[in-house]
Amino acid sequence: MFPASFGYHAARSVEEALDLLTKYGEDAKLLAGGHSLIPAMKLRLASPRYLIDLGTIPGLGGIRIDGDALTIGALTVHADIVSSDLVRRRVPALSDAAGVIGDVQVRNRGTIGGSVAHADPAADFPVILTALNASFVAVSPSGSRVISVDGFFVDFYTTALAPNEVLTEIRVPLPPSSAGTAYHKMAHPASGYVVVSAGALVNRDSSGRCASARIAIGGLGSGPLRAQATEAALQGQRLTDDVMAAAAAKAAEGSDPADDVYASAEYKSHMATVLARRAIEQAAQRATS
Ligand SMILES: Cc1cc2nc3c(=O)[nH]c(=O)nc-3n(C[C@H](O)[C@H](O)[C@H](O)COP(=O)(O)OP(=O)(O)OC[C@H]3O[C@@H](n4cnc5c(N)ncnc54)[C@H](O)[C@@H]3O)c2cc1C
């Protein structure tokens, strides 16, 4: 399939991209790696009259430590997150997640900003960024704002970003050395997208008990789900196998997954408990190593 014809603008700065967005309004779409937008255009699910390419703007990619956060430019491709020593050392769950996205071509072109802005319910980054309590920097003609992950993913393919905003940065609070992170995924065998996935951030106190935990599950609804019953069951507990298994068994509580041709709702709920347990155990183990 071929997309409908469109005009193309290679933006040279965020300001120019914002001016073009203001000029064209609903007729325009931002283009990052194109690995979600172009397929949607080929299927005529999206037919923007203008594409505003962000890939030509210098400085929108890259990974650095900024104060107490790991800051990732929106145009950073998945492969750069996989291969970053900094990410692997400080927030290994982000490497885990980036490394299981699609295939090598997708990881070389797709961007973290495009992934979260697209908000596919079967995407990997929204889940792990929820567990990591990330925030998102959005710039519009009236200035910039920071959006917390807990209010960012609004519905299927819908985020809190306004149509005239460009996402420029993702900020991940650096976990303390007493904390570990992990991400586990059951991938669809045909598409590679998430059937169910789980991300975990587990922080231990000096006695080895769980000081705090954030657990997120993907694949059970319109976006990432905080497994709050699991988090509560870990809080203050010694992280024994029994405690982690009992907490993980609550991972699907409060969700209402749908049956689909590949997996029933019951199977997805069960896999959420299995993957949550793997993620919690690995995060707890990384917290001590
Ligand atoms: C074969 C295949 C397999 C895949 N498998 C997986 C998988 O297993 N897991 C997974 O998570 N993903 C998967 N993907 C999706 C992939 O990760 C995409 O790269 C990603 O979802 C979108 O990133 P992009 O840079 O390509 O964005 P684009 O396609 O360029 O844009 C996507 C949307 O985000 C908007 N947008 C992009 N950047 C910004 C920005 N900075 N500010 C505001 N809006 C913006 C665009 O306007 C558009 O609406 C797969 C894709 C393909 C083609």
Coordinates of C-alpha atoms and ligand atoms in Angstrom, one line a residue:
M1 CA 0.0 0.0 0.0
F2 CA 1.1 3.6 -0.7
P3 CA 0.4 6.5 1.6
A4 CA -1.7 9.4 0.4
S5 CA 0.5 12.2 -1.0
F6 CA 1.9 14.6 1.6
G7 CA 4.2 17.6 1.9
Y8 CA 7.5 17.2 3.8
H9 CA 9.4 19.7 5.9
A10 CA 12.8 18.9 7.5
A11 CA 12.7 21.1 10.6
R12 CA 16.1 22.6 11.6
S13 CA 15.1 23.5 15.2
V14 CA 12.3 22.8 17.7
E15 CA 11.1 26.4 17.2
E16 CA 10.8 25.8 13.4
A17 CA 8.9 22.5 14.1
L18 CA 6.5 24.4 16.5
D19 CA 6.0 27.2 13.9
L20 CA 5.1 24.6 11.3
L21 CA 2.8 22.8 13.7
T22 CA 1.0 26.1 14.4
K23 CA 0.8 26.9 10.7
Y24 CA -0.6 23.5 9.6
G25 CA -2.6 22.5 12.7
E26 CA -4.4 19.2 12.4
D27 CA -3.1 18.8 8.8
A28 CA 0.4 18.1 10.1
K29 CA 2.1 15.2 11.9
L30 CA 5.5 15.1 13.5
L31 CA 7.9 12.4 12.1
A32 CA 10.6 10.8 14.2
G33 CA 11.8 7.3 13.2
G34 CA 8.6 6.7 11.1
H35 CA 8.3 3.1 12.3
S36 CA 4.8 3.6 13.6
L37 CA 3.6 6.6 11.6
I38 CA 4.7 5.4 8.1
P39 CA 3.0 2.0 8.4
A40 CA -0.2 3.8 9.6
M41 CA 0.0 6.1 6.6
K42 CA 0.5 3.2 4.2
L43 CA -2.6 1.6 5.7
R44 CA -4.4 4.9 5.3
L45 CA -5.1 4.9 9.1
A46 CA -3.4 8.3 9.1
S47 CA -3.3 10.7 6.1
P48 CA -1.5 13.9 7.3
R49 CA -1.1 16.5 4.5
Y50 CA 2.3 17.5 5.9
L51 CA 5.0 15.7 7.7
I52 CA 7.4 17.7 10.0
D53 CA 10.6 15.8 10.3
L54 CA 12.2 16.0 13.8
G55 CA 15.1 13.8 12.7
T56 CA 16.9 16.8 11.1
I57 CA 17.0 18.8 14.4
P58 CA 20.4 18.7 16.0
G59 CA 20.6 17.9 19.8
L60 CA 17.3 16.0 20.2
G61 CA 19.1 12.7 20.8
G62 CA 21.5 11.5 23.3
I63 CA 21.7 10.1 26.9
R64 CA 23.2 11.9 29.8
I65 CA 23.0 12.3 33.6
D66 CA 21.4 15.6 34.6
G67 CA 21.4 16.0 38.4
D68 CA 19.5 13.1 39.8
A69 CA 18.0 12.0 36.5
L70 CA 19.0 10.0 33.4
T71 CA 17.9 12.3 30.6
I72 CA 17.2 10.7 27.2
G73 CA 16.6 12.9 24.2
A74 CA 13.3 12.1 22.4
L75 CA 15.1 11.3 19.1
T76 CA 17.3 8.7 20.7
V77 CA 16.9 5.4 18.8
H78 CA 16.3 2.2 20.7
A79 CA 19.7 0.7 19.6
D80 CA 21.5 3.6 21.3
I81 CA 19.7 2.8 24.6
V82 CA 20.6 -0.9 24.2
S83 CA 24.3 -0.1 23.7
S84 CA 24.6 2.6 26.3
D85 CA 27.0 1.6 29.1
L86 CA 25.5 4.4 31.2
V87 CA 22.0 2.9 30.9
R88 CA 23.1 -0.6 31.5
R89 CA 25.0 0.4 34.7
R90 CA 22.4 2.8 36.2
V91 CA 19.0 1.6 34.8
P92 CA 19.4 -1.8 33.3
A93 CA 15.7 -2.3 32.9
L94 CA 15.7 0.3 30.1
S95 CA 18.3 -1.7 28.2
D96 CA 16.2 -4.8 28.8
A97 CA 13.2 -3.1 27.3
A98 CA 14.9 -1.4 24.4
G99 CA 16.7 -4.7 23.5
V100 CA 13.4 -6.6 23.0
I101 CA 11.7 -4.1 20.7
G102 CA 11.0 -5.4 17.2
D103 CA 14.1 -6.3 15.2
V104 CA 17.5 -4.7 14.5
Q105 CA 16.0 -2.4 11.7
V106 CA 13.3 -1.2 14.1
R107 CA 15.8 -0.6 16.9
N108 CA 18.1 1.4 14.5
R109 CA 15.3 3.8 13.4
G110 CA 12.6 3.9 16.1
T111 CA 12.9 6.5 18.8
I112 CA 12.0 6.5 22.4
G113 CA 10.1 9.8 21.9
G114 CA 8.1 8.3 19.0
S115 CA 7.3 5.2 21.0
V116 CA 5.9 7.0 24.0
A117 CA 4.1 9.7 21.9
H118 CA 2.5 6.9 19.8
A119 CA 1.3 5.2 23.0
D120 CA 0.6 1.8 21.4
P121 CA -0.9 -0.4 24.2
A122 CA 1.5 -3.2 23.0
A123 CA 4.7 -1.1 23.2
D124 CA 7.5 -1.7 25.6
F125 CA 8.8 1.7 26.7
P126 CA 5.5 2.9 28.3
V127 CA 5.5 0.0 30.7
I128 CA 9.1 0.3 31.9
L129 CA 8.9 4.1 32.0
T130 CA 5.9 3.7 34.3
A131 CA 7.7 1.4 36.6
L132 CA 10.7 3.9 36.6
N133 CA 8.5 6.9 37.5
A134 CA 9.7 8.8 34.4
S135 CA 8.6 12.2 33.3
F136 CA 8.3 13.9 29.9
V137 CA 9.4 17.3 28.8
A138 CA 7.0 18.9 26.2
V139 CA 7.6 22.2 24.4
S140 CA 4.9 24.3 22.9
P141 CA 4.8 27.9 21.6
S142 CA 3.9 29.0 25.1
G143 CA 6.9 27.3 26.8
S144 CA 7.8 23.9 28.3
R145 CA 6.2 21.7 30.9
V146 CA 7.0 18.4 32.6
I147 CA 4.4 15.7 32.6
S148 CA 4.6 12.8 35.1
V149 CA 4.2 9.3 33.7
D150 CA 1.2 8.6 35.9
G151 CA -0.8 11.2 33.9
F152 CA 0.9 10.8 30.5
F153 CA -0.7 7.7 29.0
V154 CA -4.4 8.6 28.7
D155 CA -5.9 5.9 26.5
F156 CA -5.2 3.7 23.4
Y157 CA -2.8 5.7 21.2
T158 CA -3.5 8.8 23.3
T159 CA -1.2 10.8 25.6
A160 CA -1.4 14.0 27.6
L161 CA 0.6 15.7 24.8
A162 CA -1.3 18.6 23.2
P163 CA -1.4 18.7 19.4
N164 CA 0.9 21.7 19.4
E165 CA 3.6 20.2 21.6
V166 CA 6.9 18.5 20.8
L167 CA 8.2 15.9 23.2
T168 CA 11.9 16.8 23.7
E169 CA 13.2 14.7 26.6
I170 CA 12.4 11.7 28.8
R171 CA 13.7 12.0 32.4
V172 CA 14.2 8.9 34.5
P173 CA 15.0 9.4 38.2
L174 CA 18.3 7.6 38.9
P175 CA 17.5 4.6 41.2
P176 CA 19.7 4.7 44.3
S177 CA 22.4 2.0 44.6
S178 CA 20.0 0.1 47.0
A179 CA 17.5 -0.3 44.1
G180 CA 17.3 -2.7 41.2
T181 CA 15.2 -2.6 38.0
A182 CA 14.1 -5.2 35.5
Y183 CA 11.8 -5.8 32.5
H184 CA 10.3 -9.0 31.2
K185 CA 8.1 -9.5 28.1
M186 CA 6.1 -12.1 26.5
A187 CA 6.3 -11.1 22.8
H188 CA 3.8 -11.9 20.1
P189 CA 5.5 -14.5 17.9
A190 CA 4.5 -12.8 14.7
S191 CA 4.8 -9.1 15.4
G192 CA 7.2 -9.1 18.3
Y193 CA 5.0 -6.6 20.2
V194 CA 4.0 -7.1 23.8
V195 CA 1.3 -9.7 24.6
V196 CA 2.0 -9.1 28.3
S197 CA 5.0 -7.5 30.0
A198 CA 6.2 -6.4 33.4
G199 CA 8.6 -3.7 34.7
A200 CA 9.9 -3.5 38.2
L201 CA 11.8 -1.0 40.4
V202 CA 12.5 -2.5 43.8
N203 CA 14.3 -0.5 46.5
R204 CA 15.7 -2.3 49.5
D205 CA 16.4 -0.8 52.9
S206 CA 19.5 -1.4 55.0
S207 CA 18.0 -4.5 56.6
G208 CA 17.2 -6.0 53.1
R209 CA 13.5 -5.4 53.3
C210 CA 11.6 -3.7 50.5
A211 CA 11.6 0.0 51.2
S212 CA 9.5 0.8 48.1
A213 CA 8.5 -0.8 44.8
R214 CA 6.9 0.3 41.5
I215 CA 5.5 -2.4 39.3
A216 CA 3.9 -1.8 35.9
I217 CA 2.2 -4.3 33.6
G218 CA 1.6 -4.0 29.9
G219 CA -0.9 -5.8 27.7
L220 CA -3.9 -5.8 30.1
G221 CA -5.6 -2.6 28.9
S222 CA -5.3 0.6 27.0
G223 CA -1.9 1.4 28.5
P224 CA 0.5 0.5 31.2
L225 CA -1.1 -0.5 34.5
R226 CA 0.4 0.2 37.9
A227 CA 0.2 -3.1 39.9
Q228 CA -0.6 -1.3 43.1
A229 CA -1.7 -4.4 45.1
T230 CA 1.6 -6.0 44.2
E231 CA 3.5 -2.9 45.3
A232 CA 1.6 -2.8 48.6
A233 CA 2.3 -6.5 49.2
L234 CA 6.1 -5.9 48.8
Q235 CA 6.3 -2.8 50.9
G236 CA 8.2 -3.3 54.2
Q237 CA 8.6 -7.1 53.6
R238 CA 11.6 -9.3 53.5
L239 CA 12.1 -10.2 49.9
T240 CA 11.8 -14.0 50.2
D241 CA 10.7 -16.2 47.3
D242 CA 7.3 -16.7 49.0
V243 CA 6.7 -12.9 49.5
M244 CA 7.7 -12.1 45.9
A245 CA 5.5 -14.9 44.6
A246 CA 2.5 -13.8 46.7
A247 CA 2.9 -10.2 45.7
A248 CA 3.3 -11.1 42.0
A249 CA 0.1 -13.1 42.2
K250 CA -1.8 -9.8 42.6
A251 CA -0.3 -8.3 39.4
A252 CA -3.5 -8.3 37.4
E253 CA -5.8 -7.1 40.1
G254 CA -7.9 -4.2 39.0
S255 CA -7.4 -4.9 35.3
D256 CA -10.0 -5.9 32.7
P257 CA -8.0 -7.4 29.8
A258 CA -9.8 -8.4 26.5
D259 CA -9.7 -11.7 24.8
D260 CA -8.0 -11.6 21.4
V261 CA -7.1 -14.1 18.7
Y262 CA -3.8 -14.9 20.3
A263 CA -4.5 -14.9 24.0
S264 CA -7.5 -15.1 26.3
A265 CA -8.0 -12.6 29.0
E266 CA -7.5 -15.3 31.6
Y267 CA -4.1 -16.3 30.0
K268 CA -3.0 -12.7 29.9
S269 CA -3.8 -12.2 33.6
H270 CA -1.9 -15.4 34.4
M271 CA 1.1 -14.3 32.4
A272 CA 1.1 -10.9 34.2
T273 CA 1.7 -12.8 37.4
V274 CA 4.4 -14.9 35.9
L275 CA 6.2 -11.9 34.3
A276 CA 5.8 -9.7 37.4
R277 CA 7.4 -12.4 39.5
R278 CA 10.4 -12.6 37.1
A279 CA 10.8 -8.9 37.0
I280 CA 10.5 -8.5 40.8
E281 CA 13.0 -11.3 41.5
Q282 CA 15.5 -9.9 39.0
A283 CA 15.1 -6.3 40.3
A284 CA 15.6 -7.5 43.9
Q285 CA 18.7 -9.5 42.9
R286 CA 20.1 -6.5 41.0
A287 CA 19.5 -4.4 44.1
T288 CA 22.0 -6.4 46.0
S289 CA 24.6 -7.1 43.3
Ligands
LIG1 C1 8.0 -4.4 12.4 C2 7.9 -3.5 13.6 C3 8.0 -4.1 14.9 C4 7.9 -3.4 16.1 N1 8.0 -4.0 17.3 C5 7.8 -3.2 18.4 C6 8.0 -3.9 19.7 O1 8.2 -5.1 19.8 N2 7.8 -3.1 20.8 C7 7.6 -1.7 20.7 O2 7.5 -1.0 21.7 N3 7.5 -1.1 19.5 C8 7.6 -1.8 18.3 N4 7.6 -1.2 17.1 C9 7.3 0.3 17.1 C10 8.7 1.0 17.1 O3 9.2 0.9 18.4 C11 8.5 2.5 16.7 O4 9.7 2.9 16.3 C12 7.9 3.4 17.7 O5 6.7 2.9 18.2 C13 7.6 4.8 17.2 O6 8.8 5.5 17.1 P1 9.2 6.3 15.8 O7 10.4 7.1 16.2 O8 9.3 5.4 14.7 O9 7.9 7.3 15.7 P2 7.1 7.8 14.4 O10 6.5 6.6 13.7 O11 7.9 8.7 13.6 O12 6.0 8.6 15.2 C14 5.0 7.9 15.9 C15 4.0 9.0 16.5 O13 4.6 9.7 17.5 C16 4.5 11.1 17.1 N5 5.8 11.7 17.5 C17 7.0 11.2 17.2 N6 8.0 11.9 17.9 C18 7.4 12.8 18.6 C19 7.9 13.9 19.4 N7 9.2 14.0 19.7 N8 7.0 14.7 20.0 C20 5.6 14.5 19.8 N9 5.1 13.6 19.0 C21 6.0 12.7 18.4 C22 4.3 11.2 15.6 O14 3.7 12.3 15.2 C23 3.5 9.9 15.4 O15 2.1 10.2 15.7 C24 7.7 -1.9 16.0 C25 7.6 -1.3 14.7 C26 7.7 -2.1 13.6 C27 7.6 -1.4 12.2

